[in-house]
Structures are given as C-alpha cells and as structure tokens.
mmCIF file of C-alpha atoms in Angstrom:
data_model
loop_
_atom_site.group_PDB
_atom_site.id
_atom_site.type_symbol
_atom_site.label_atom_id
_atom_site.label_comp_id
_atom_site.label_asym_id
_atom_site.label_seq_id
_atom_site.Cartn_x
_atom_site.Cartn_y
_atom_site.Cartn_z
ATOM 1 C CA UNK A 22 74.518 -158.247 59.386
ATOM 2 C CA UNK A 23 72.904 -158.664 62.798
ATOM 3 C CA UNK A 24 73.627 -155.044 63.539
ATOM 4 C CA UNK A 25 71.225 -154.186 60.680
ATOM 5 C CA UNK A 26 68.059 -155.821 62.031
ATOM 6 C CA UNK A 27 69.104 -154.425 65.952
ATOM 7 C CA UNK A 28 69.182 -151.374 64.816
ATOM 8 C CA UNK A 29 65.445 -150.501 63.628
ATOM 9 C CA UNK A 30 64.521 -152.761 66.551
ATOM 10 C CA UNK A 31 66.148 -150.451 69.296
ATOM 11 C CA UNK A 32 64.660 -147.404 67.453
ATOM 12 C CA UNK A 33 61.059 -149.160 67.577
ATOM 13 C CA UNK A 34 61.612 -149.691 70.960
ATOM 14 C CA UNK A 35 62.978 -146.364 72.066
ATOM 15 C CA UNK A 36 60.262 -144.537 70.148
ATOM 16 C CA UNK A 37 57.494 -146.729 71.507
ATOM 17 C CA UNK A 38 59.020 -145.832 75.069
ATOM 18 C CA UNK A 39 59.461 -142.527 74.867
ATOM 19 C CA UNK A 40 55.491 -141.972 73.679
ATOM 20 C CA UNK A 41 54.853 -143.981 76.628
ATOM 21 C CA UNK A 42 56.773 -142.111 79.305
ATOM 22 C CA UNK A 43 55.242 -138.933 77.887
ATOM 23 C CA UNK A 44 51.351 -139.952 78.407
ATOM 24 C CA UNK A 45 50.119 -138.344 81.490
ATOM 25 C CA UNK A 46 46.536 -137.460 82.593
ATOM 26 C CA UNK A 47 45.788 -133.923 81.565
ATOM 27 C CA UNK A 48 44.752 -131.241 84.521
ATOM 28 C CA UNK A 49 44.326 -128.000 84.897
ATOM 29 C CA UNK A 50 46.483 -126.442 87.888
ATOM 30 C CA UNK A 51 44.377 -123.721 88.887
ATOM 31 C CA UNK A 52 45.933 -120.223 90.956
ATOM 32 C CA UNK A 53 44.044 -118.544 93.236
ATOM 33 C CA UNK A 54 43.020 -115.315 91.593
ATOM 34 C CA UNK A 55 42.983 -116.481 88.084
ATOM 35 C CA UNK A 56 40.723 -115.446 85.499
ATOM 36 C CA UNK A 57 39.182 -117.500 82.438
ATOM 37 C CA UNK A 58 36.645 -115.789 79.824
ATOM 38 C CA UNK A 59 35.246 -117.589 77.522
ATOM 39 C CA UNK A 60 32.079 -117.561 75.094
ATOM 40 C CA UNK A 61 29.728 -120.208 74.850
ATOM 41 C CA UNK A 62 27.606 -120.440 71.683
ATOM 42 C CA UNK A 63 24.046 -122.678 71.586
ATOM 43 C CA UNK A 64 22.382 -123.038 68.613
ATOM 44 C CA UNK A 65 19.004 -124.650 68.519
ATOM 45 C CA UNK A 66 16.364 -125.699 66.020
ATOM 46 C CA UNK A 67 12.786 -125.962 67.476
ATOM 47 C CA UNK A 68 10.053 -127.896 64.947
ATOM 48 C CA UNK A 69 6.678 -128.269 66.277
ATOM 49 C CA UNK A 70 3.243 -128.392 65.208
ATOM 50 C CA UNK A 71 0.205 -126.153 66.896
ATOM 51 C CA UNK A 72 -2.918 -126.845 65.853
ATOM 52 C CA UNK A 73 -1.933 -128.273 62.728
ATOM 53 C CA UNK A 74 0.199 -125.798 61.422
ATOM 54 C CA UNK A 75 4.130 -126.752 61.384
ATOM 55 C CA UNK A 76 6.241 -124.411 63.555
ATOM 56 C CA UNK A 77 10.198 -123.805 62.909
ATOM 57 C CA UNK A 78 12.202 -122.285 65.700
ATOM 58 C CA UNK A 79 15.769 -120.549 65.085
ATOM 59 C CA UNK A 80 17.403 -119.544 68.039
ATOM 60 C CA UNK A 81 20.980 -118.496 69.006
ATOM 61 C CA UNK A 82 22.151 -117.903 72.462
ATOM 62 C CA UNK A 83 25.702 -116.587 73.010
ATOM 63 C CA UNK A 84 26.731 -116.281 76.466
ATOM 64 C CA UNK A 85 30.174 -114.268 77.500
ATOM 65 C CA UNK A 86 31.604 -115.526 80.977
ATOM 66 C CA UNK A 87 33.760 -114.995 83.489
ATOM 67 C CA UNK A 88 35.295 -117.561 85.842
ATOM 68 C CA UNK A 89 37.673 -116.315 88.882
ATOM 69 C CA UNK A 90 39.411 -118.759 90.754
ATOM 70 C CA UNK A 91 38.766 -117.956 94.881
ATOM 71 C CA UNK A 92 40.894 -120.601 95.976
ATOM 72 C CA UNK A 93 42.536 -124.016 95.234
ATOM 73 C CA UNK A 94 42.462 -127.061 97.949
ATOM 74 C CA UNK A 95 45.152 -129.565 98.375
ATOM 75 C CA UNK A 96 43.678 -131.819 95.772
ATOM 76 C CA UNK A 97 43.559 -128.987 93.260
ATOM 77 C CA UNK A 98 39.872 -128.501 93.694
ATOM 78 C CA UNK A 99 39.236 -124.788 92.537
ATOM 79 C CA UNK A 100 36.324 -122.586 94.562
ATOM 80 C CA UNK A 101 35.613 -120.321 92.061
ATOM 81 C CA UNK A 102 33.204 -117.299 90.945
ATOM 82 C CA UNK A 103 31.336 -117.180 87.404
ATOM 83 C CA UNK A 104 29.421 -115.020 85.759
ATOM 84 C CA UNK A 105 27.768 -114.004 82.552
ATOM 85 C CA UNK A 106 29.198 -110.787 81.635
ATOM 86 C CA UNK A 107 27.115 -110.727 78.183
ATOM 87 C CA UNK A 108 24.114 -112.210 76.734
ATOM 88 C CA UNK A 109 22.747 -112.072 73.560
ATOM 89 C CA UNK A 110 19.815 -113.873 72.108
ATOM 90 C CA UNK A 111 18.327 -114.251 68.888
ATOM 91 C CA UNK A 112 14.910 -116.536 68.159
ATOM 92 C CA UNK A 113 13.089 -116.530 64.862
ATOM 93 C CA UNK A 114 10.139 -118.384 63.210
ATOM 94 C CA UNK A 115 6.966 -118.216 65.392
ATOM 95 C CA UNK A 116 4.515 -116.185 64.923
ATOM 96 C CA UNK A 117 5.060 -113.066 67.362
ATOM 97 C CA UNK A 118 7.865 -114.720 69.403
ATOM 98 C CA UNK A 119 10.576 -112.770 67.551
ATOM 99 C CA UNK A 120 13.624 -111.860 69.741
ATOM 100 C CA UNK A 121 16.485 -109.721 69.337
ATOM 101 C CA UNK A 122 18.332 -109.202 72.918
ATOM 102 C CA UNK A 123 21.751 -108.002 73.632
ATOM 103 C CA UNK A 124 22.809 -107.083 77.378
ATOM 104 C CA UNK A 125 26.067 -105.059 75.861
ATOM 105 C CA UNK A 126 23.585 -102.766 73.680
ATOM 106 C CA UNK A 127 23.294 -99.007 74.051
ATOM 107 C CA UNK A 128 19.505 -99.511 72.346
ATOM 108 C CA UNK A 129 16.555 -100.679 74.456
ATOM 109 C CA UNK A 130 15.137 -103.812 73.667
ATOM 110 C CA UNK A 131 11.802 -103.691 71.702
ATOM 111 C CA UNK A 132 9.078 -105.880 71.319
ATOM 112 C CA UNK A 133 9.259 -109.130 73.615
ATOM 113 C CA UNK A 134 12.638 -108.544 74.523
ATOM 114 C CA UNK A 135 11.451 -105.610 76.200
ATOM 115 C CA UNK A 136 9.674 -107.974 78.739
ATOM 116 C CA UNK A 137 12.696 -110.698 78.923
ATOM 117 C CA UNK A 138 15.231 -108.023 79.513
ATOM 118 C CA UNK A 139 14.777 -107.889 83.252
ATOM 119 C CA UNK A 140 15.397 -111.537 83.359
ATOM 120 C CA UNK A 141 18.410 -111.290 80.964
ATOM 121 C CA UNK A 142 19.763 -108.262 83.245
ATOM 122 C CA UNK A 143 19.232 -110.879 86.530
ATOM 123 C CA UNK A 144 21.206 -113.221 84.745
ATOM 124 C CA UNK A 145 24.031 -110.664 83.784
ATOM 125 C CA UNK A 146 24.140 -109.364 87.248
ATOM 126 C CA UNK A 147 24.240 -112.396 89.571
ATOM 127 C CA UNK A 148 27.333 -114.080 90.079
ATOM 128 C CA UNK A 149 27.246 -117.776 91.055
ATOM 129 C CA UNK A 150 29.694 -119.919 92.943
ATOM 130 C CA UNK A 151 30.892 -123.150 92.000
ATOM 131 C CA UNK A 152 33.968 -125.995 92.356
ATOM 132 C CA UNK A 153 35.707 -127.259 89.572
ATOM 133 C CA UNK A 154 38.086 -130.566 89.823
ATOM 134 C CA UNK A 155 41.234 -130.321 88.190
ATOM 135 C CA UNK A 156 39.799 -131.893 85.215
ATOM 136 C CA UNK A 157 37.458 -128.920 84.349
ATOM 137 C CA UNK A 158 34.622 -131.306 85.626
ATOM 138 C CA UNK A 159 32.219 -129.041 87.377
ATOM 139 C CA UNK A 160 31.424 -130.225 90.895
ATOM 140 C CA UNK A 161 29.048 -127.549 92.097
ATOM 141 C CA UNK A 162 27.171 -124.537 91.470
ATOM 142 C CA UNK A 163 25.690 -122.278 93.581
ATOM 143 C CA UNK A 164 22.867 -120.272 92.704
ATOM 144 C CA UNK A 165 21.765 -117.038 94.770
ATOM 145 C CA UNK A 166 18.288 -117.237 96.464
ATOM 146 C CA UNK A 167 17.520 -113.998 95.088
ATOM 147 C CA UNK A 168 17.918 -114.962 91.532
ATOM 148 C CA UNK A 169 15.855 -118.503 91.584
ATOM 149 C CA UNK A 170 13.181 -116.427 93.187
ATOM 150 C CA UNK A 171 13.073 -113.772 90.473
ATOM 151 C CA UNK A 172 13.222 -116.520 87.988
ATOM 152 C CA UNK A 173 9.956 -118.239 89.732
ATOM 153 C CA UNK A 174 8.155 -115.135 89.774
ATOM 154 C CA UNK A 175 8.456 -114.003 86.229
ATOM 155 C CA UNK A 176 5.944 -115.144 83.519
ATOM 156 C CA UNK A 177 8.164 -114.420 80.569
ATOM 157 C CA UNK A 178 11.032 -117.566 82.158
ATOM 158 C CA UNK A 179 8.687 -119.791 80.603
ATOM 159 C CA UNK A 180 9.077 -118.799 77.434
ATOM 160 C CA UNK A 181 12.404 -120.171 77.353
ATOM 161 C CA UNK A 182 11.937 -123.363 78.822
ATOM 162 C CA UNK A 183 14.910 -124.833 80.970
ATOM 163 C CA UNK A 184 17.184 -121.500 80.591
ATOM 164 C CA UNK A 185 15.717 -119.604 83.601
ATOM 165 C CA UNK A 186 15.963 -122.275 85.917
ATOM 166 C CA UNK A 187 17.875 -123.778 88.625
ATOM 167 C CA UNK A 188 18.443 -126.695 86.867
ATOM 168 C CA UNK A 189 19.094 -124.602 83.817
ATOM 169 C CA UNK A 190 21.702 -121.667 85.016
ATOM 170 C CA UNK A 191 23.547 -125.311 86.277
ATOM 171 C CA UNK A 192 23.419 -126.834 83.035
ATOM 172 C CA UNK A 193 24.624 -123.925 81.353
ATOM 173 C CA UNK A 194 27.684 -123.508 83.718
ATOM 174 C CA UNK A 195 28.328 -127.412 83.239
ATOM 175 C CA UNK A 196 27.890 -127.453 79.406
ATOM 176 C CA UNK A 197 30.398 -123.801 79.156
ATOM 177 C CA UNK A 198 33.490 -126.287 81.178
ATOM 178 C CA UNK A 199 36.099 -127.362 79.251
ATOM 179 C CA UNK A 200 36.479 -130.842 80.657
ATOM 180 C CA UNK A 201 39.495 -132.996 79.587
ATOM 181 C CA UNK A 202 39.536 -136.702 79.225
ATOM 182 C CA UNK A 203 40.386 -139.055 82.354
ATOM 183 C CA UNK A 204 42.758 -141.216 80.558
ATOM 184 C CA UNK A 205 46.025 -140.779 79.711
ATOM 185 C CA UNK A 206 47.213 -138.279 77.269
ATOM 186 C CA UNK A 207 50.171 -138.279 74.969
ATOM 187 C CA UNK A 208 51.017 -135.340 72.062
ATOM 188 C CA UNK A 209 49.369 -136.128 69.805
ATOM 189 C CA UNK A 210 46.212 -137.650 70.848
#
C-alpha cells in the first residue's frame, strides 16, 4: 500500500529534476567565418495633421542583411561584419511623398525615389562593424566616416527621419539582433 503513494512521488520528483537539470542560459557560440542572413521587416503607420488637414502615412521597409563573424574572443564575444545586401521601401498617403524603392531592381527608380536612391545605394554598399555578446545583444556598431558624412550632406535623409542617421543605421542593426533571454531556459519555455 505504501508502495502506491512512493511511487507517483518518485516520478514527481524525478520529472521535476530532470526539467531542472536541463534549464541552461541560452547562447549563441559563434565561429569565426560564419554567416547569418536574415530579413528584417518594419512596418509603420504615420497620422498627422498639416494645416488642418489629417495626414495618413503607410510605409514598409524591408531590409535583407548579412552578418559575418571576423572573430570570436575568449568570452565568446563575436567581431563581426554586417551589411544590408537589399532594401526595399514602400510609403503611401501624403500628398507627393509616394515611394516605391527597391535596391535589387533592374528598373530605375522614378519619382522621389529617384532622389533617395543614392542614399539607399550608400546604405547597400557600406558595410559596418560591430560586436555581438553571446546572447545576440549587440555591443557595438561601427559606422564608416564616409557614410555619416554622405548622410549629413543629403537633403532627401530628412525625409525619413531617424533612418539615415548615426543613431539610426545603430538602431536598425540593434532592432535586426535576435537577442535571447538572460535567464534560464528549459524546452519548453
């Protein structure tokens, strides 16, 4: 009779031990010279009034990247090497501000993505070099001179707000990681 009420005891206990032994913090274990692609998608929706008329904003960015792992450090730290290899934008709703861009297209961009394209083709050009911990956190990003100048100098950045900056190229790198949790994880979770 006693046996009977062991029994589901030892199997609560076993089961509940075995999850536990399991859990583990998840990391990525980089290798020098590997490479991760991997498309990020932003979808926005701008309202806004101008002079009293109400303004609605559609736009879709869709950026294709490339990360390349230069090296790992003994902490698992990964210098690596990203870059945009695509970039395709789409914005809809105010008056005259109509884009259609894609990098990877064998048409010419008309209209005002005629005059954004050089900016899209800086961004699809530049590489930029960052360190990632092994929890996909990004730790930092380093933007070419050359780029944040052309950035500054072109009228058209502004049109897109916090895309063509600094601040912005960083944010998009940090937003594109795939950062896992700090705690411990078990299958499952």
């Amino acid at each position: 009779m006693k046996a009977k009420h062991i029994l589901p005891l030892l199997a609560l206990v076993v089961l509940c031990t075995s999850q536990h032994a399991t859990a583990e913090k998840l990391r990525y274990k980089f290798t020098k010279g590997a490479v991760y692609e991997n498309v990020m998608t932003m979808q926005m929706d701008m309202k806004m009034n101008v002079n009293g008329m109400d303004i609605n904003v559609k736009m879709t960015q869709v950026a294709d990247m490339k990360m390349t792992v230069t090296n790992v450090d003994s902490d698992g730290n990964a210098s690596t090497v990203q870059q945009i290899t695509r970039m395709k934008m789409s914005m809809q709703g105010a008056p005259g501000l109509s884009v259609e861009y894609d990098s990877a297209s064998k048409d010419p961009p008309q209209g005002l993505a005629a005059s954004m394209a050089p900016l899209f083709k800086a961004l699809t050009e530049n590489s930029f070099k960052g360190k990632l911990a092994p929890s996909g956190a990004i730790l930092s990003v380093e933007i070419p001179k050359e780029f944040t100048d052309k950035l500054k100098s072109s009228p058209q950045a502004a049109i897109l707000g916090n895309l063509f900056t600094e601040d912005g190229i960083k944010d998009l790198m940090r937003n594109s990681a795939m950062t896992l949790p700090d705690g411990d994880s078990a299958e499952g979770d």
